[in-house]
Coordinates of C-alpha atoms in Angstrom, one line a residue:
M1 CA -17.3 -55.1 27.8
N2 CA -20.0 -57.4 26.4
T3 CA -22.5 -56.2 23.8
R4 CA -25.7 -55.2 25.5
I5 CA -28.9 -56.3 23.7
L6 CA -32.3 -55.1 24.8
V7 CA -35.2 -57.6 24.1
V8 CA -38.7 -56.2 23.5
E9 CA -41.1 -59.1 23.3
D10 CA -44.7 -59.3 24.8
E11 CA -44.7 -63.1 25.0
K12 CA -42.8 -63.9 28.3
I13 CA -41.8 -67.4 27.3
T14 CA -40.4 -66.3 24.0
A15 CA -38.6 -63.4 25.7
L16 CA -37.0 -65.8 28.2
S17 CA -35.9 -68.1 25.4
I18 CA -34.4 -65.3 23.4
S19 CA -32.6 -64.1 26.5
K20 CA -31.0 -67.5 27.2
Q21 CA -29.9 -67.8 23.6
L22 CA -28.2 -64.3 23.7
K23 CA -26.4 -65.2 26.9
R24 CA -25.2 -68.5 25.4
L25 CA -23.8 -66.5 22.5
G26 CA -21.9 -64.2 24.9
Y27 CA -24.2 -61.1 24.9
E28 CA -25.5 -59.3 27.9
V29 CA -29.2 -58.7 28.3
P30 CA -29.9 -55.6 30.4
A31 CA -33.7 -56.1 30.3
M32 CA -36.6 -57.8 28.8
L33 CA -39.5 -55.4 28.1
S34 CA -43.0 -56.3 27.0
S35 CA -44.3 -53.1 25.4
G36 CA -43.2 -50.4 23.0
E37 CA -44.2 -47.7 25.5
E38 CA -41.9 -49.2 28.2
A39 CA -39.0 -49.5 25.7
A40 CA -39.4 -45.8 24.7
S41 CA -39.4 -44.7 28.3
R42 CA -36.4 -46.7 29.4
I43 CA -34.1 -46.7 26.3
E44 CA -31.9 -43.9 27.6
E45 CA -31.6 -45.5 31.0
L46 CA -30.7 -48.9 29.7
K47 CA -28.3 -47.7 27.0
P48 CA -28.3 -50.9 24.8
D49 CA -26.0 -51.5 21.9
L50 CA -28.8 -53.1 19.9
V51 CA -32.6 -53.7 20.3
L52 CA -34.3 -57.0 19.3
M53 CA -37.9 -55.8 18.6
D54 CA -41.0 -57.9 18.0
I55 CA -43.1 -56.2 15.3
V56 CA -46.4 -57.3 16.8
L57 CA -46.7 -55.9 20.3
K58 CA -49.7 -55.5 22.5
G59 CA -50.7 -52.1 23.7
T60 CA -51.1 -48.8 21.9
M61 CA -47.7 -48.9 20.2
D62 CA -46.6 -51.8 17.9
G63 CA -42.9 -52.7 17.3
I64 CA -42.6 -50.5 14.2
E65 CA -43.9 -47.5 16.0
A66 CA -41.8 -48.3 19.1
A67 CA -38.7 -48.5 16.8
Q68 CA -39.5 -45.1 15.4
A69 CA -39.8 -43.7 18.9
L70 CA -36.5 -45.2 20.0
R71 CA -34.6 -43.8 16.9
E72 CA -35.9 -40.3 17.8
K73 CA -34.3 -40.5 21.2
V74 CA -31.0 -42.5 20.7
N75 CA -28.9 -43.7 17.8
V76 CA -29.3 -47.5 18.3
P77 CA -29.7 -50.2 15.7
V78 CA -33.0 -52.2 15.7
V79 CA -33.4 -55.7 14.4
Y80 CA -37.0 -56.9 14.0
L81 CA -38.3 -60.2 15.2
T82 CA -41.4 -61.2 13.2
A83 CA -43.6 -64.2 12.3
Y84 CA -45.1 -62.1 9.5
S85 CA -43.5 -61.6 6.1
D86 CA -46.3 -60.0 4.2
A87 CA -45.5 -57.1 1.9
E88 CA -47.4 -54.5 3.9
T89 CA -45.7 -55.3 7.2
L90 CA -42.3 -55.3 5.5
E91 CA -43.0 -52.0 3.8
R92 CA -44.0 -50.4 7.1
A93 CA -40.9 -51.8 8.8
K94 CA -38.6 -50.4 6.0
M95 CA -39.8 -46.9 6.8
T96 CA -37.8 -47.0 10.1
D97 CA -34.5 -48.0 8.5
P98 CA -34.1 -51.3 10.4
F99 CA -30.7 -53.1 10.5
G100 CA -32.1 -56.5 10.0
F101 CA -35.1 -59.0 10.1
I102 CA -35.2 -62.3 11.9
L103 CA -38.1 -64.4 10.8
K104 CA -39.6 -66.7 13.4
P105 CA -38.9 -69.5 13.9
Y106 CA -35.1 -69.2 13.5
E107 CA -31.8 -71.0 14.3
E108 CA -29.5 -69.7 17.0
R109 CA -26.8 -69.2 14.3
E110 CA -29.2 -67.0 12.3
L111 CA -29.8 -64.9 15.4
Q112 CA -26.1 -64.3 15.9
V113 CA -25.4 -63.5 12.2
A114 CA -28.3 -61.0 12.1
I115 CA -27.0 -59.3 15.3
E116 CA -23.4 -59.1 14.2
V117 CA -24.3 -57.8 10.7
A118 CA -26.5 -55.2 12.3
L119 CA -23.8 -54.1 14.7
Y120 CA -21.3 -53.9 11.9
K121 CA -23.7 -51.9 9.7
H122 CA -24.4 -49.5 12.6
Q123 CA -20.7 -49.0 13.2
M124 CA -20.1 -48.3 9.5
Q125 CA -23.1 -45.9 9.5
K126 CA -21.7 -44.0 12.5
R127 CA -18.3 -43.7 10.8
L128 CA -20.0 -42.5 7.6
Q129 CA -22.1 -40.0 9.5
E130 CA -19.0 -38.7 11.4
S131 CA -17.1 -38.4 8.1
E132 CA -20.1 -36.5 6.6
R133 CA -20.2 -34.3 9.6
R134 CA -16.5 -33.5 9.4
F135 CA -16.9 -32.9 5.6
A136 CA -19.9 -30.7 6.2
T137 CA -18.1 -28.8 8.9
T138 CA -15.1 -28.3 6.6
L139 CA -17.3 -27.1 3.8
S140 CA -19.1 -24.7 6.1
S141 CA -15.9 -23.2 7.6
I142 CA -13.8 -22.7 4.5
N143 CA -13.8 -19.3 2.8
D144 CA -14.5 -20.7 -0.6
G145 CA -17.9 -21.3 -2.2
V146 CA -18.7 -24.9 -3.2
I147 CA -21.5 -26.0 -5.5
S148 CA -22.2 -29.5 -6.7
A149 CA -24.5 -30.6 -9.5
D150 CA -25.5 -33.9 -11.0
L151 CA -25.2 -35.0 -14.6
N152 CA -28.4 -33.3 -15.5
R153 CA -26.9 -30.0 -14.3
G154 CA -29.2 -29.9 -11.3
V155 CA -27.8 -28.3 -8.2
T156 CA -27.4 -30.8 -5.3
Y157 CA -25.4 -28.8 -2.8
L158 CA -24.3 -25.3 -1.8
N159 CA -22.1 -24.7 1.2
P160 CA -22.8 -21.6 3.4
K161 CA -20.2 -19.5 1.7
A162 CA -21.7 -20.3 -1.7
E163 CA -25.1 -19.2 -0.3
V164 CA -23.6 -15.8 0.8
L165 CA -21.7 -15.2 -2.5
T166 CA -24.5 -16.3 -4.9
G167 CA -27.4 -15.0 -2.9
W168 CA -29.2 -18.4 -3.3
R169 CA -30.2 -20.6 -0.4
L170 CA -29.7 -24.4 -0.7
S171 CA -33.4 -24.9 -0.3
E172 CA -34.1 -22.5 -3.2
A173 CA -31.2 -23.7 -5.4
S174 CA -31.7 -27.5 -5.1
G175 CA -32.7 -29.0 -8.4
R176 CA -32.3 -25.7 -10.4
N177 CA -30.0 -25.6 -13.4
L178 CA -26.4 -24.9 -12.3
E179 CA -26.0 -22.1 -14.8
E180 CA -29.0 -20.3 -13.3
V181 CA -27.5 -20.5 -9.8
F182 CA -23.8 -20.1 -10.8
K183 CA -24.1 -17.5 -13.6
V184 CA -20.6 -16.3 -14.6
T185 CA -19.5 -13.9 -17.3
D186 CA -15.9 -13.9 -18.7
K187 CA -13.7 -10.9 -19.3
T188 CA -15.5 -10.0 -22.5
G189 CA -18.9 -10.0 -20.8
G190 CA -20.0 -13.3 -22.4
A191 CA -21.5 -16.1 -20.5
N192 CA -19.3 -19.1 -19.5
S193 CA -21.0 -22.4 -20.1
L194 CA -20.5 -25.4 -17.8
V195 CA -22.0 -28.4 -19.7
C196 CA -22.4 -32.0 -18.5
S197 CA -24.2 -34.9 -19.9
H198 CA -24.9 -38.6 -19.2
Q199 CA -22.3 -39.5 -21.7
G200 CA -19.6 -37.5 -20.0
L201 CA -18.7 -34.0 -18.7
A202 CA -17.5 -31.3 -21.1
M203 CA -15.8 -28.4 -19.4
E204 CA -12.6 -26.6 -19.0
E205 CA -10.9 -27.8 -15.9
G206 CA -8.5 -25.5 -13.9
A207 CA -8.6 -21.9 -12.7
H208 CA -10.8 -19.3 -14.3
Y209 CA -11.6 -15.7 -13.7
G210 CA -14.9 -14.0 -14.3
A211 CA -17.8 -12.0 -12.7
L212 CA -20.4 -13.8 -10.8
I213 CA -24.0 -12.5 -11.3
T214 CA -25.8 -12.9 -8.0
S215 CA -29.5 -13.6 -7.4
T216 CA -29.9 -9.9 -6.9
S217 CA -28.2 -9.1 -10.3
E218 CA -25.1 -7.7 -8.6
T219 CA -21.7 -8.7 -10.0
L220 CA -18.8 -10.1 -8.0
P221 CA -15.2 -10.7 -9.3
I222 CA -14.3 -14.3 -8.6
D223 CA -11.8 -17.0 -9.6
Y224 CA -13.2 -20.5 -9.8
S225 CA -12.3 -24.1 -10.8
V226 CA -14.5 -26.9 -12.1
S227 CA -13.8 -30.6 -11.4
P228 CA -15.7 -33.8 -12.1
M229 CA -17.2 -35.9 -9.3
R230 CA -16.6 -39.6 -9.7
D231 CA -17.9 -42.7 -7.9
G232 CA -16.0 -45.7 -6.7
H233 CA -15.9 -47.1 -10.3
K234 CA -14.3 -43.8 -11.5
E235 CA -17.5 -42.9 -13.4
I236 CA -18.4 -39.3 -13.6
T237 CA -21.5 -38.6 -11.5
G238 CA -21.6 -34.8 -11.6
L239 CA -19.4 -31.8 -11.1
V240 CA -18.2 -29.5 -8.3
V241 CA -17.4 -25.8 -8.6
V242 CA -15.1 -24.2 -6.1
F243 CA -15.0 -20.4 -6.2
R244 CA -13.9 -17.4 -4.2
D245 CA -14.5 -13.6 -4.0
I246 CA -11.3 -11.8 -5.2
S247 CA -12.5 -8.3 -4.6
E248 CA -10.0 -7.7 -1.9
R249 CA -7.2 -9.3 -3.8
L250 CA -8.0 -7.1 -6.8
K251 CA -7.9 -4.0 -4.6
A252 CA -4.5 -5.2 -3.2
E253 CA -3.2 -5.8 -6.7
E254 CA -4.3 -2.3 -7.7
A255 CA -2.7 -0.8 -4.7
L256 CA 0.5 -2.7 -5.4
Y257 CA 0.4 -1.6 -9.0
N258 CA -0.1 2.0 -7.9
T259 CA 2.8 1.8 -5.5
E260 CA 5.1 0.3 -8.1
E261 CA 4.1 3.1 -10.5
R262 CA 4.9 5.7 -7.8
L263 CA 8.2 3.9 -7.2
R264 CA 9.1 3.9 -10.9
H265 CA 8.1 7.5 -11.1
A266 CA 10.2 8.4 -8.0
Q267 CA 13.2 6.5 -9.5
K268 CA 12.8 8.4 -12.8
M269 CA 12.6 11.7 -10.9
E270 CA 15.7 10.8 -9.0
A271 CA 17.6 10.1 -12.2
V272 CA 16.4 13.3 -13.8
G273 CA 17.4 15.1 -10.7
R274 CA 21.0 13.8 -10.8
L275 CA 21.2 14.8 -14.4
A276 CA 19.8 18.3 -13.7
G277 CA 22.2 18.7 -10.8
G278 CA 25.2 17.9 -12.9
V279 CA 24.1 20.2 -15.7
A280 CA 23.5 23.0 -13.2
H281 CA 27.0 22.6 -11.7
D282 CA 28.8 22.9 -15.0
F283 CA 26.5 25.7 -16.2
N284 CA 27.0 27.7 -13.0
N285 CA 30.7 28.0 -13.8
L286 CA 29.9 29.4 -17.2
L287 CA 27.4 31.8 -15.6
V288 CA 30.1 33.1 -13.2
G289 CA 32.1 34.3 -16.1
M290 CA 29.2 35.6 -18.1
V291 CA 27.6 37.6 -15.3
G292 CA 30.9 38.5 -13.6
Y293 CA 32.6 39.9 -16.6
A294 CA 29.5 41.8 -17.7
E295 CA 29.4 43.5 -14.3
M296 CA 33.2 44.3 -14.4
I297 CA 32.8 45.8 -17.9
L298 CA 29.9 47.9 -16.8
A299 CA 32.0 49.2 -13.8
D300 CA 34.7 50.4 -16.2
L301 CA 32.3 51.9 -18.9
D302 CA 31.0 55.4 -18.9
P303 CA 27.2 55.1 -18.1
L304 CA 26.6 57.1 -21.4
D305 CA 28.6 54.6 -23.5
P306 CA 26.3 53.0 -26.1
L307 CA 27.7 49.6 -25.1
C308 CA 26.3 49.8 -21.6
S309 CA 22.8 48.8 -22.7
D310 CA 24.1 45.8 -24.6
I311 CA 26.2 44.7 -21.7
Q312 CA 23.2 45.2 -19.4
E313 CA 21.2 42.8 -21.5
I314 CA 24.0 40.2 -21.4
K315 CA 24.0 40.5 -17.6
R316 CA 20.2 40.2 -17.4
A317 CA 20.3 37.1 -19.6
G318 CA 22.9 35.6 -17.4
E319 CA 20.9 36.4 -14.3
R320 CA 17.8 34.7 -15.8
A321 CA 19.9 31.7 -16.7
A322 CA 21.2 31.7 -13.1
G323 CA 17.5 31.6 -11.9
L324 CA 17.0 28.6 -14.0
T325 CA 20.0 26.8 -12.6
R326 CA 18.7 27.6 -9.1
Q327 CA 15.5 26.0 -9.9
L328 CA 17.3 22.9 -11.3
L329 CA 19.3 22.7 -8.2
A330 CA 16.2 22.9 -6.1
F331 CA 14.6 20.1 -8.1
S332 CA 17.7 17.9 -7.9
R333 CA 18.0 18.7 -4.1
R334 CA 21.5 20.1 -4.6
Q335 CA 20.8 23.5 -3.0
V336 CA 22.0 24.6 0.5
L337 CA 19.3 25.0 3.1
Q338 CA 19.4 27.0 6.2
P339 CA 16.6 25.4 8.3
R340 CA 14.8 27.0 11.2
V341 CA 11.9 25.9 13.4
F342 CA 8.8 27.8 12.5
S343 CA 5.1 27.6 12.2
L344 CA 3.6 27.1 8.7
D345 CA 0.6 29.2 9.9
E346 CA 2.8 32.2 10.6
L347 CA 4.6 31.8 7.2
V348 CA 1.3 31.8 5.3
R349 CA -0.1 34.8 7.4
N350 CA 3.1 36.8 6.6
M351 CA 2.6 36.1 2.9
E352 CA -1.2 36.6 2.8
K353 CA -1.2 40.3 1.7
M354 CA 1.3 39.7 -1.0
L355 CA -0.5 36.6 -2.3
R356 CA -3.8 38.5 -2.5
R357 CA -2.1 41.1 -4.7
L358 CA -0.6 38.3 -6.7
V359 CA -3.8 36.4 -7.6
G360 CA -5.8 39.4 -8.7
E361 CA -9.3 40.6 -8.1
D362 CA -11.1 37.8 -9.9
V363 CA -9.7 35.1 -7.7
E364 CA -10.8 34.7 -4.1
L365 CA -8.1 33.7 -1.7
A366 CA -9.3 31.8 1.4
T367 CA -7.2 30.5 4.3
A368 CA -8.1 27.9 6.9
L369 CA -5.1 27.9 9.3
R370 CA -5.0 25.7 12.4
S371 CA -3.4 27.5 15.3
N372 CA -2.3 24.2 16.7
S373 CA -1.0 22.7 13.5
G374 CA 2.5 22.4 15.0
T375 CA 6.0 23.4 13.9
V376 CA 8.4 22.2 11.2
K377 CA 12.1 22.5 10.6
A378 CA 12.9 23.8 7.2
D379 CA 14.2 26.7 5.3
P380 CA 11.4 29.4 5.5
G381 CA 12.7 31.2 2.4
Q382 CA 12.4 28.0 0.4
L383 CA 8.9 27.2 1.8
E384 CA 7.8 30.7 0.8
Q385 CA 8.9 29.9 -2.8
V386 CA 6.9 26.7 -2.6
V387 CA 3.7 28.5 -1.5
M388 CA 4.3 31.2 -4.2
N389 CA 4.8 28.7 -7.0
L390 CA 1.7 26.7 -6.1
V391 CA -0.5 29.8 -5.7
V392 CA 0.7 31.2 -9.1
N393 CA -0.1 27.8 -10.7
A394 CA -3.5 27.7 -9.1
R395 CA -4.2 31.3 -10.4
D396 CA -3.2 30.3 -13.9
A397 CA -5.5 27.3 -13.8
M398 CA -8.5 29.6 -13.4
P399 CA -8.4 32.1 -16.3
R400 CA -12.0 33.1 -15.6
G401 CA -11.6 33.4 -11.9
G402 CA -12.3 31.1 -9.0
Q403 CA -11.2 30.3 -5.5
I404 CA -7.8 29.3 -4.0
T405 CA -7.8 27.8 -0.5
I406 CA -4.8 27.4 1.7
E407 CA -5.2 25.1 4.6
T408 CA -2.9 23.7 7.4
A409 CA -3.5 20.7 9.6
C410 CA -1.8 18.4 12.1
L411 CA -2.0 14.7 11.5
E412 CA -0.5 11.2 12.0
L413 CA 0.5 9.1 9.0
D414 CA 0.2 5.4 9.8
D415 CA 1.9 2.3 8.4
A416 CA -1.0 1.7 5.9
Y417 CA -0.5 5.1 4.4
A418 CA 3.3 4.7 4.2
R419 CA 3.0 1.4 2.4
T420 CA 1.0 3.0 -0.4
H421 CA 3.1 6.2 -0.7
V422 CA 6.7 5.7 -1.7
G423 CA 9.2 7.5 0.5
V424 CA 6.8 8.3 3.3
C425 CA 7.7 7.3 6.9
P426 CA 4.9 6.9 9.5
G427 CA 4.8 9.6 12.2
P428 CA 3.5 13.1 13.0
Y429 CA 3.2 15.6 10.2
V430 CA 2.0 19.1 9.4
V431 CA 0.1 19.2 6.1
L432 CA -0.1 22.3 3.9
A433 CA -2.9 22.0 1.3
I434 CA -3.4 24.4 -1.6
S435 CA -6.6 23.9 -3.6
D436 CA -8.2 25.6 -6.6
T437 CA -11.4 25.4 -8.5
G438 CA -9.7 25.4 -11.9
I439 CA -9.5 23.3 -15.0
G440 CA -7.9 20.3 -13.2
M441 CA -5.6 17.7 -14.8
D442 CA -5.9 14.2 -16.4
A443 CA -4.0 11.2 -15.2
E444 CA -1.2 11.6 -17.8
T445 CA -0.6 15.2 -16.8
R446 CA -0.5 14.3 -13.1
Q447 CA 2.2 11.8 -13.8
R448 CA 4.5 14.4 -15.3
I449 CA 3.8 17.7 -13.5
F450 CA 7.0 17.5 -11.4
E451 CA 9.3 16.8 -14.3
P452 CA 11.6 19.7 -15.1
F453 CA 10.6 21.6 -18.3
F454 CA 7.2 19.9 -18.5
T455 CA 4.5 22.5 -18.8
T456 CA 0.9 22.7 -20.0
K457 CA 1.2 26.5 -20.6
G458 CA 1.7 28.0 -24.0
P459 CA 5.1 28.9 -25.5
G460 CA 6.7 31.7 -23.6
Q461 CA 4.3 31.5 -20.7
G462 CA 6.5 29.3 -18.4
T463 CA 9.8 27.5 -18.0
G464 CA 8.3 24.2 -16.7
L465 CA 10.5 24.5 -13.6
G466 CA 8.0 25.9 -11.1
L467 CA 6.6 22.6 -9.8
S468 CA 9.9 20.8 -10.2
T469 CA 11.3 23.4 -7.9
V470 CA 8.5 22.8 -5.4
Y471 CA 9.1 19.0 -5.6
G472 CA 12.8 19.4 -4.9
I473 CA 12.4 21.8 -2.0
V474 CA 9.8 19.6 -0.3
K475 CA 11.8 16.4 -0.8
Q476 CA 15.1 18.1 0.5
S477 CA 13.1 19.3 3.5
G478 CA 12.3 15.7 4.4
G479 CA 8.7 15.9 3.3
S480 CA 6.5 14.6 0.5
I481 CA 4.0 16.2 -1.9
W482 CA 1.0 14.6 -3.6
V483 CA -1.5 16.0 -6.1
Y484 CA -5.2 15.2 -6.3
S485 CA -6.9 16.4 -9.5
E486 CA -9.6 15.6 -12.1
P487 CA -10.5 17.4 -15.3
N488 CA -12.9 20.3 -14.6
L489 CA -12.9 19.4 -10.9
G490 CA -9.9 21.5 -9.7
T491 CA -6.6 20.5 -8.1
T492 CA -5.3 20.1 -4.6
F493 CA -1.6 19.9 -3.7
K494 CA -0.8 18.4 -0.3
I495 CA 2.6 18.9 1.3
Y496 CA 3.5 16.8 4.3
L497 CA 6.4 18.0 6.5
P498 CA 7.6 16.2 9.6
R499 CA 6.3 17.9 12.8
V500 CA 8.9 18.8 15.4
E501 CA 8.4 19.4 19.1
E502 CA 10.4 22.6 19.4
P503 CA 9.3 26.2 19.9
P504 CA 9.2 28.3 16.7
E505 CA 11.7 31.0 15.9
P506 CA 10.5 34.3 14.4
I507 CA 10.6 34.4 10.6
E508 CA 12.8 37.3 9.4
S509 CA 14.0 38.3 6.0
S510 CA 17.4 36.9 5.1
T511 CA 18.1 39.6 2.5
K512 CA 21.2 41.6 3.3
A513 CA 22.6 44.7 1.6
I514 CA 25.8 44.0 -0.4
D515 CA 28.8 45.8 1.1
A516 CA 31.6 45.6 -1.4
E517 CA 34.2 47.6 0.5
R518 CA 37.9 47.3 -0.4
G519 CA 40.6 45.4 1.4
G520 CA 44.3 44.7 1.4
E521 CA 44.6 41.1 2.8
T522 CA 46.2 38.1 1.0
I523 CA 43.7 35.6 -0.5
L524 CA 44.6 32.2 -1.9
V525 CA 42.0 31.4 -4.7
V526 CA 41.8 27.7 -5.6
E527 CA 39.5 26.7 -8.5
D528 CA 39.9 24.1 -11.3
D529 CA 37.8 26.0 -13.8
N530 CA 40.0 28.6 -15.6
L531 CA 37.1 30.9 -16.3
V532 CA 36.0 31.1 -12.6
L533 CA 39.6 31.3 -11.4
T534 CA 40.5 34.2 -13.6
L535 CA 37.3 36.2 -12.8
A536 CA 37.6 35.7 -9.0
C537 CA 41.2 36.7 -9.0
N538 CA 40.6 39.8 -11.2
A539 CA 37.6 40.9 -9.1
L540 CA 39.5 40.6 -5.8
Q541 CA 42.6 42.4 -7.2
K542 CA 40.4 45.3 -8.3
K543 CA 39.2 45.6 -4.7
G544 CA 42.8 45.9 -3.5
Y545 CA 43.5 42.3 -2.3
Q546 CA 46.8 40.5 -2.8
V547 CA 45.8 37.3 -4.7
L548 CA 47.5 33.9 -5.0
R549 CA 46.0 31.4 -7.4
A550 CA 46.1 27.7 -7.8
K551 CA 44.2 25.1 -10.0
D552 CA 44.1 22.3 -7.5
G553 CA 44.8 21.4 -3.8
G554 CA 48.3 20.1 -4.3
K555 CA 49.5 23.4 -5.9
A556 CA 47.7 25.4 -3.2
L557 CA 49.5 23.6 -0.4
S558 CA 52.8 24.1 -2.2
I559 CA 52.1 27.9 -2.4
C560 CA 51.3 28.0 1.3
K561 CA 54.5 26.3 2.3
H562 CA 56.7 28.7 0.2
H563 CA 54.8 31.9 0.8
S564 CA 56.7 34.1 3.2
G565 CA 53.8 36.2 4.5
P566 CA 50.4 35.4 6.1
I567 CA 47.5 34.1 4.0
H568 CA 44.4 35.6 5.5
L569 CA 41.7 33.8 3.5
L570 CA 41.4 30.6 1.5
L571 CA 38.7 30.9 -1.2
T572 CA 38.3 27.4 -2.7
D573 CA 35.9 25.5 -4.8
V574 CA 34.4 22.5 -3.0
V575 CA 34.5 19.9 -5.8
M576 CA 37.9 19.5 -7.4
P577 CA 39.9 16.6 -8.8
H578 CA 42.4 14.8 -6.6
M579 CA 41.6 16.8 -3.5
S580 CA 38.3 18.3 -2.4
G581 CA 38.0 21.9 -1.0
R582 CA 37.2 20.5 2.5
E583 CA 40.3 18.3 2.5
L584 CA 42.4 21.2 1.4
A585 CA 41.0 23.4 4.1
D586 CA 41.8 20.8 6.8
R587 CA 45.4 20.3 5.6
L588 CA 45.9 24.0 5.3
A589 CA 44.8 24.5 8.9
E590 CA 47.8 22.4 10.0
I591 CA 50.2 24.8 8.2
S592 CA 48.4 28.1 8.8
P593 CA 45.8 27.8 11.6
A594 CA 44.8 31.5 11.4
T595 CA 43.8 31.3 7.7
R596 CA 40.0 31.7 7.3
V597 CA 38.1 29.6 4.7
L598 CA 35.4 30.6 2.3
F599 CA 34.0 27.8 0.1
M600 CA 32.3 28.4 -3.3
S601 CA 30.2 25.8 -5.1
G602 CA 27.6 25.4 -7.8
Y603 CA 25.8 22.7 -5.9
T604 CA 25.8 20.9 -2.5
S605 CA 28.5 18.4 -1.6
D606 CA 28.8 16.1 1.4
A607 CA 32.1 17.7 2.0
I608 CA 30.5 20.9 3.5
V609 CA 26.9 19.9 4.1
N610 CA 24.8 17.1 5.6
H611 CA 21.8 16.2 3.4
G612 CA 21.8 19.7 2.0
I613 CA 22.0 21.5 5.3
L614 CA 25.1 23.8 5.7
D615 CA 27.5 22.9 8.6
S616 CA 27.3 25.6 11.3
N617 CA 31.0 26.4 11.0
V618 CA 31.2 26.7 7.2
D619 CA 31.0 29.8 5.0
L620 CA 29.7 29.2 1.5
L621 CA 29.4 31.4 -1.6
Q622 CA 27.0 29.8 -4.0
K623 CA 27.6 30.0 -7.8
P624 CA 26.9 31.9 -9.9
F625 CA 28.0 35.0 -8.1
T626 CA 28.9 38.5 -9.2
P627 CA 32.2 40.3 -8.4
N628 CA 30.4 42.6 -6.0
L629 CA 28.7 39.7 -4.2
L630 CA 32.1 37.9 -4.0
A631 CA 33.8 41.0 -2.6
S632 CA 31.0 41.5 -0.1
K633 CA 31.2 37.8 1.2
V634 CA 35.0 38.0 1.4
R635 CA 34.8 41.1 3.5
E636 CA 32.1 39.6 5.7
V637 CA 34.3 36.6 6.5
L638 CA 37.5 38.7 7.1
N639 CA 35.7 41.2 9.3
R640 CA 34.3 38.5 11.6
P641 CA 36.0 38.3 15.0
A642 CA 38.5 35.5 15.4

């Protein structure tokens, strides 16, 4: 398509001459107009690629004014035709950014050169404008603030994001000192200086961190970089600062740090738990002998014998030690649970009278129980111990009195909560919250409160196992526990237990009277610890039973094969070398299917439990036990219908 050139010339002969010249040069002339008004009214209709405009036109609008009117409507290059070269005319013409001047009279070659140069300049201008438009769009859309300044440190540009972050508008900031608009303090609170001069640019290039002080004197954490701006000759012409708000990133980093801290703490608690479980297992075997033999001696002594009181103290000490091992097993999640579906509301209501007596008259106990808080599946006896321990701790944190509040609620924990709380799975939960108005805790104490033997109480006032027991019971029940506390602002423990969609069972006491009646059946006792083996055999023999003994599974199977009479009961430890108690029981069932089995253990094992929950077809006697408790459990198993 030929280049279209509009001719605006009030002399008709001159206009015809110009038109002929343009056509000879290969251009198309859509029209010849004689006035500026006509050109302004028809410019959008004619759509020329270039306008040849006489400066001196008749009418109310001369060529310069007409050119200005055209540029306001369309982006078209204007080349002036003029017979005047005076300074005033040229100065007026320059105000309209013309693309060329042709001084009359002119050669045809001059006309062509002026037109082609004007068209080229206009094409380059459009490309530059498009590039600037894309650049401006890019700077407007990015999420970083951008500020440029000249060598005199005068601000020349702010993109929209920089306006938002600094609080300065471009119109307000232009020409101001850069350090006034972009005022940054470093980590120490001192001002960072960005210095430039005509001789060069002195600055630290690269990434920096600091706090931006906005126009309203607020502070904003940012990272920023400073780079020099250079011209086509690689000379520094100024600098550009690129910066971004890192508030959300800092929050995310803090959340990640807290999560990592919780994970490290959970791993430490897990390691301590494994150690505690191992210690409790070995210690339980010793306690079986200590408490068991003390009970057997007392049974043989005359109640008036002076030794009775001493033996009683030995037995009491052993029972207290047994209580400590139970707490260690609870913390290490090695106890056996007997879960039931029940309502936490009902459990708290059943305990309320006892708890009010426990806290005393100077402490107010308030409850806020939701009737629709839902049901959980856990061991109600263990959950009662959790509530008891937390209420006692709350009472002790308020030596001058105060208020304890027990609340229940039903809620959903989402993915966001689970991501910031190690070990928590999203889903429906029932929450039990116990709050006090006591002395509270600092961060260091909060980090350690669930560790066994850590206590803030004075000597002799606590074992340091109360909260570790709570921690272990909650974890073994599939829940989680979190503490919220500040010094002098009280403490809140929140326990989250998975909610189940099952009807609740009534909560009844699991305490049974010990019935240690005698028997005459044959019992095979298998235990690798000599102390426990001897005590168990002696205690059963005293009750009239026929006792066979073995230290491991292999010897026990050999005894079964060679024993002529029936073996009514296998009493076996769960964890033994070479062959576990469960494996022994399974192999014995092939030889003697009628033999009943009673396991004994100082801690849980996957041989007889699944994640701490006793298999429904398994009988277990937990260590440490007394001879009377052993005889009672043996009688219970033997009396059960086949």
